[in-house]
mmCIF file of C-alpha atoms in Angstrom:
data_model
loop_
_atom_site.group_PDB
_atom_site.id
_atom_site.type_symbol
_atom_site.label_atom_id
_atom_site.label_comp_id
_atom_site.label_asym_id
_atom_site.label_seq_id
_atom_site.Cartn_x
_atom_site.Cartn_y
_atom_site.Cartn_z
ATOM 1 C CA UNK A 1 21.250 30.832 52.244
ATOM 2 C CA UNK A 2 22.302 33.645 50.000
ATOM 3 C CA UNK A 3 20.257 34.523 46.983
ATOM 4 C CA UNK A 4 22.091 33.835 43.803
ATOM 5 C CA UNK A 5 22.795 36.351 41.263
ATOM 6 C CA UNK A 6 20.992 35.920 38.381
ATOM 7 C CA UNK A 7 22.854 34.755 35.291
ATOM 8 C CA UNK A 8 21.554 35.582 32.145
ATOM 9 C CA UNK A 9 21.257 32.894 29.680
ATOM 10 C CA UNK A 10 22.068 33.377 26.387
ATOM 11 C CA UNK A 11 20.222 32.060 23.730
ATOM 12 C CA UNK A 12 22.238 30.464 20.976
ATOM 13 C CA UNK A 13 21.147 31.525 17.091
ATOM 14 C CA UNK A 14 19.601 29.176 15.188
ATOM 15 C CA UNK A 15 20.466 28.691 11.754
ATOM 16 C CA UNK A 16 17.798 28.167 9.314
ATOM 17 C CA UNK A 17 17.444 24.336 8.121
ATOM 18 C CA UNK A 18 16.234 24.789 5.006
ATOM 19 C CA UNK A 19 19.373 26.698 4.171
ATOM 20 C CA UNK A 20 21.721 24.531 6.566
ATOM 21 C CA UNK A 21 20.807 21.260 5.806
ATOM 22 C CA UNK A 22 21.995 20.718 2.365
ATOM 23 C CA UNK A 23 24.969 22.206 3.025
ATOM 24 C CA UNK A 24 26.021 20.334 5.899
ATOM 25 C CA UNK A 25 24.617 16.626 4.950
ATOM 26 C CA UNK A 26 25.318 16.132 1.488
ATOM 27 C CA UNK A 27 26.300 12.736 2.286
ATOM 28 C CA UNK A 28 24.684 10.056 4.372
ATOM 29 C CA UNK A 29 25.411 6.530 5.503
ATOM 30 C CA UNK A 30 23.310 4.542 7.329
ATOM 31 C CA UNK A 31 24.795 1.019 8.800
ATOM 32 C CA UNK A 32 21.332 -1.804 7.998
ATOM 33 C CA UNK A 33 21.997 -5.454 9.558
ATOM 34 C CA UNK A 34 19.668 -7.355 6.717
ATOM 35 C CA UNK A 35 17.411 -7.824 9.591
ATOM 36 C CA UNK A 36 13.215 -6.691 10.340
ATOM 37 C CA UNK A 37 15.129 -3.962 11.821
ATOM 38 C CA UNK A 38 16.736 -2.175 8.439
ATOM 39 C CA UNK A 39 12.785 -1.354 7.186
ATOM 40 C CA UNK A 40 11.788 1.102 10.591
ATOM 41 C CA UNK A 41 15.478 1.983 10.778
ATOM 42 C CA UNK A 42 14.885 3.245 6.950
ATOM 43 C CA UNK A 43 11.464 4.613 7.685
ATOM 44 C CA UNK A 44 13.166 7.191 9.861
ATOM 45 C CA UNK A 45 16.561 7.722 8.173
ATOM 46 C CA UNK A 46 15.251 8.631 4.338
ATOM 47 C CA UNK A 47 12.523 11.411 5.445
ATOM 48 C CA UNK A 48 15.736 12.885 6.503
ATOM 49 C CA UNK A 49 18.250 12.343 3.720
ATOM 50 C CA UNK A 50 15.039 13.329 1.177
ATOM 51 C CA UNK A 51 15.122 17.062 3.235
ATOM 52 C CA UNK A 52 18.799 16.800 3.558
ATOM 53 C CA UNK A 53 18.702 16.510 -0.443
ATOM 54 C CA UNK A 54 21.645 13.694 0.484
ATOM 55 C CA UNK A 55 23.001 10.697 -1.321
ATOM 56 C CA UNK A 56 22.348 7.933 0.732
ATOM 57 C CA UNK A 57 25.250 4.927 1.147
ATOM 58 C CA UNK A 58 23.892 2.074 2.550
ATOM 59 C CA UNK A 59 26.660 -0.012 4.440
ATOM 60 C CA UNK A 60 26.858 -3.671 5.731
ATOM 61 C CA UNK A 61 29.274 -5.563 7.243
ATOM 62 C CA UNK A 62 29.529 -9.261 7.037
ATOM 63 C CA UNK A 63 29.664 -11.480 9.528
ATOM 64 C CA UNK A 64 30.914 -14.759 8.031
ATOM 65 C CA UNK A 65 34.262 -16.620 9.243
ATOM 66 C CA UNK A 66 35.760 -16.324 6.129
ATOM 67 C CA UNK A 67 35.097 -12.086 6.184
ATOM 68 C CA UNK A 68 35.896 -11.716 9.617
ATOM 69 C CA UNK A 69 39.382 -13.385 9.021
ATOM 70 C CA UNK A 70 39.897 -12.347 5.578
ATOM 71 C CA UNK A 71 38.485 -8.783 5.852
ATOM 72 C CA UNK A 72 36.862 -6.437 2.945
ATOM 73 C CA UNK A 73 37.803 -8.493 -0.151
ATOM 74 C CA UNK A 74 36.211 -11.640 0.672
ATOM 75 C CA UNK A 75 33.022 -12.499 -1.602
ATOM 76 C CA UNK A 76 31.836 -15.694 0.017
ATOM 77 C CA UNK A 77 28.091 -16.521 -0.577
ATOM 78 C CA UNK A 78 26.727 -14.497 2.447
ATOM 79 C CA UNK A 79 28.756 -11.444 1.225
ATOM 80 C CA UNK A 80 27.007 -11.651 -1.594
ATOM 81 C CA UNK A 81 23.728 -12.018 -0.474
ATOM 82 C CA UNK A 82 24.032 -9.089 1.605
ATOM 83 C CA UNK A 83 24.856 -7.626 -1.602
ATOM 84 C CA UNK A 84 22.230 -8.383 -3.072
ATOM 85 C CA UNK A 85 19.583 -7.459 -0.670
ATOM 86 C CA UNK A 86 21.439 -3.809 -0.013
ATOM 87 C CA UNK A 87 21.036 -3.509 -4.015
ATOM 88 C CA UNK A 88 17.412 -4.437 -3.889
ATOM 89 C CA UNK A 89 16.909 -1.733 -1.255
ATOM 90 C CA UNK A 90 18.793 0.625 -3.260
ATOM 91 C CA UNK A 91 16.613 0.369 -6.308
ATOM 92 C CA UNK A 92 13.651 1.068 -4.170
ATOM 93 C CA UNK A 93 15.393 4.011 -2.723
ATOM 94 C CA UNK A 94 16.260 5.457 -6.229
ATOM 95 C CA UNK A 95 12.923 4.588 -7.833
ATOM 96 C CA UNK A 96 11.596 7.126 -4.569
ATOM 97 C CA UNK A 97 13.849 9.704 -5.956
ATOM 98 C CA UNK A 98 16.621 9.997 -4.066
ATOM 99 C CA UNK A 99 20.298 9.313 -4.849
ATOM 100 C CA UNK A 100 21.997 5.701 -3.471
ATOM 101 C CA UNK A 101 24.781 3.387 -3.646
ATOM 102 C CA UNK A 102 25.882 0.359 -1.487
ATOM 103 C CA UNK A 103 28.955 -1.021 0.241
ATOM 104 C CA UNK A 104 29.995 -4.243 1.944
ATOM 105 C CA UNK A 105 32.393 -4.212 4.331
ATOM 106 C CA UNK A 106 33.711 -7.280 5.771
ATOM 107 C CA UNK A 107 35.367 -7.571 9.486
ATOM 108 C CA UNK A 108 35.213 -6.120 12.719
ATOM 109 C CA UNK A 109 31.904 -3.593 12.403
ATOM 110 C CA UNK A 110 33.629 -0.134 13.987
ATOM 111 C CA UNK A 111 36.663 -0.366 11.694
ATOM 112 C CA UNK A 112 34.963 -1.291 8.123
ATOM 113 C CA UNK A 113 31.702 1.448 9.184
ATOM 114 C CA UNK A 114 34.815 4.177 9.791
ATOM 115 C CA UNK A 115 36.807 2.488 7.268
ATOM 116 C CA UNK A 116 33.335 3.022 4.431
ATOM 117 C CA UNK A 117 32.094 6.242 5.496
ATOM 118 C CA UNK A 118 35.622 7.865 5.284
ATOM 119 C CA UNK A 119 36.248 6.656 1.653
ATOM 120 C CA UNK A 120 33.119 7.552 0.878
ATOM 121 C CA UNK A 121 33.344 10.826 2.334
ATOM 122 C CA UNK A 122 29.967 11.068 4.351
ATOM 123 C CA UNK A 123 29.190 13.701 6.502
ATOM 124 C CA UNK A 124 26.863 11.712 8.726
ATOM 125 C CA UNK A 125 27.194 8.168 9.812
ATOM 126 C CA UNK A 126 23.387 6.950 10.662
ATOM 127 C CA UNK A 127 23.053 3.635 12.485
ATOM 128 C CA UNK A 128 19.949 1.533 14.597
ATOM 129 C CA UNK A 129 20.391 1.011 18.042
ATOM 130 C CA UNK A 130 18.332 -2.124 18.360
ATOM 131 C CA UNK A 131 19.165 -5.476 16.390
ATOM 132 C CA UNK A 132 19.789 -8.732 17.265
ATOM 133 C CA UNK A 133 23.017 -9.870 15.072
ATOM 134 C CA UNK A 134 26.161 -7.740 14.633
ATOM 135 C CA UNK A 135 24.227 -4.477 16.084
ATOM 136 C CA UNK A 136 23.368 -6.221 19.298
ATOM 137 C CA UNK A 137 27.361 -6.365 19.675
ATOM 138 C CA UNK A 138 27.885 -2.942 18.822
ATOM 139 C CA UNK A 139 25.344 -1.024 20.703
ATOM 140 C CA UNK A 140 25.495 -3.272 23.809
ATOM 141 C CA UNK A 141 29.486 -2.971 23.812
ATOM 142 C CA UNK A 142 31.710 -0.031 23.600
ATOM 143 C CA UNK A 143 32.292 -0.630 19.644
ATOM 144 C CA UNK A 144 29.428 3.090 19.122
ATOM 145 C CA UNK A 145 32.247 4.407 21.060
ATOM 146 C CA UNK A 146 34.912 2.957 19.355
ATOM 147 C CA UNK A 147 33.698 3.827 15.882
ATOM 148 C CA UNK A 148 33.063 7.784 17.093
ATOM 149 C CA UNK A 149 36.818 7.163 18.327
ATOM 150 C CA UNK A 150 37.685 6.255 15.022
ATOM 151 C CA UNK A 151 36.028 8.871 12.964
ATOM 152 C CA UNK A 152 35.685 12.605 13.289
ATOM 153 C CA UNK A 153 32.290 12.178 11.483
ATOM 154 C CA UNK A 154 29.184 12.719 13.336
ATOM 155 C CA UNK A 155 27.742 9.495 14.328
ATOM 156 C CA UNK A 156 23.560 9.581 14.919
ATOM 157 C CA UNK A 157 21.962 6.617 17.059
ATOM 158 C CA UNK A 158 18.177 5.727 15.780
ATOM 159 C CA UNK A 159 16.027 3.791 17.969
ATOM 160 C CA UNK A 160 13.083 2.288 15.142
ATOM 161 C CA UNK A 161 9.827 2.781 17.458
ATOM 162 C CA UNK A 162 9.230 -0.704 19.237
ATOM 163 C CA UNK A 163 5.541 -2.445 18.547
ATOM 164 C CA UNK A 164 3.597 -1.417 21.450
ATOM 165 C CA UNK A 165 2.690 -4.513 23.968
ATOM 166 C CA UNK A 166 -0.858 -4.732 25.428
ATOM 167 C CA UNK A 167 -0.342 -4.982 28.925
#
């Protein structure tokens, strides 16, 4: 067998984060499902956006009939309770000292997530990978795909750590 010649690999530079992060993240979105699964989702996301010095939009989407068939104007009464509970989040987040707003989008979840982050002009679209409602479609089906399809912006995929069974 002959010996290979030796390749040398190059190392690429590293750009400092301190100075790179602000400047490439000013704006975050992260996609919450008003599940248990939005508070370890968050846990991870806002240790982030508080380094990033970001402003934080916290997206939805809506599942009802009526905003699946009517799309991002409907305000039906789980609409608004979604509302409600991203606003209640949102306080929290601002009381912590970082910079948040909410939107509800209303549909099929890849198009209103691209549809959001573009209008809103985020540099990072931050979503769970675990859930049991509408992100149990998404992540198990090709819609992360779709929506990175959809978007040129950067699309990260958080796990929340699992409890851990005793076996």
């Amino acid at each position: 067998i002959p010996e290979r010649a030796k390749v040398p690999l190059l190392t690429p530079s590293i750009p400092a984060f301190e100075v790179r992060a602000g400047h490439i993240y000013k704006k975050m979105a992260v996609c919450l499902e008003t599940s248990e699964q939005d508070e370890p989702l968050l846990a991870q996301v806002l240790p982030l956006v508080g380094a990033a010095g970001a402003e934080l939009v916290l997206i939805h989407v809506a599942e009802s009939a009526p905003a699946r068939f009517l799309g991002h104007g409907v305000l039906d009464e789980e609409a608004r309770d979604d509302s409600d509970y991203l606003e209640r989040i949102a306080e929290k987040i601002r009381a912590a000292g970082l910079r948040c707003l909410t939107r509800i989008g209303a549909g099929e979840p890849e198009h209103e997530i691209a549809r959001i982050a573009e209008e809103e002009r985020v540099d990072l679209i931050i979503a769970g990978s675990h859930g049991h409602k509408f992100f149990g479609d998404i992540f198990h089906g090709s819609t992360v795909s779709q929506l990175r399809h959809m978007t040129k912006i950067p699309v990260l995929s958080i796990r929340p750590p699992q409890p851990s069974s005793s076996k």
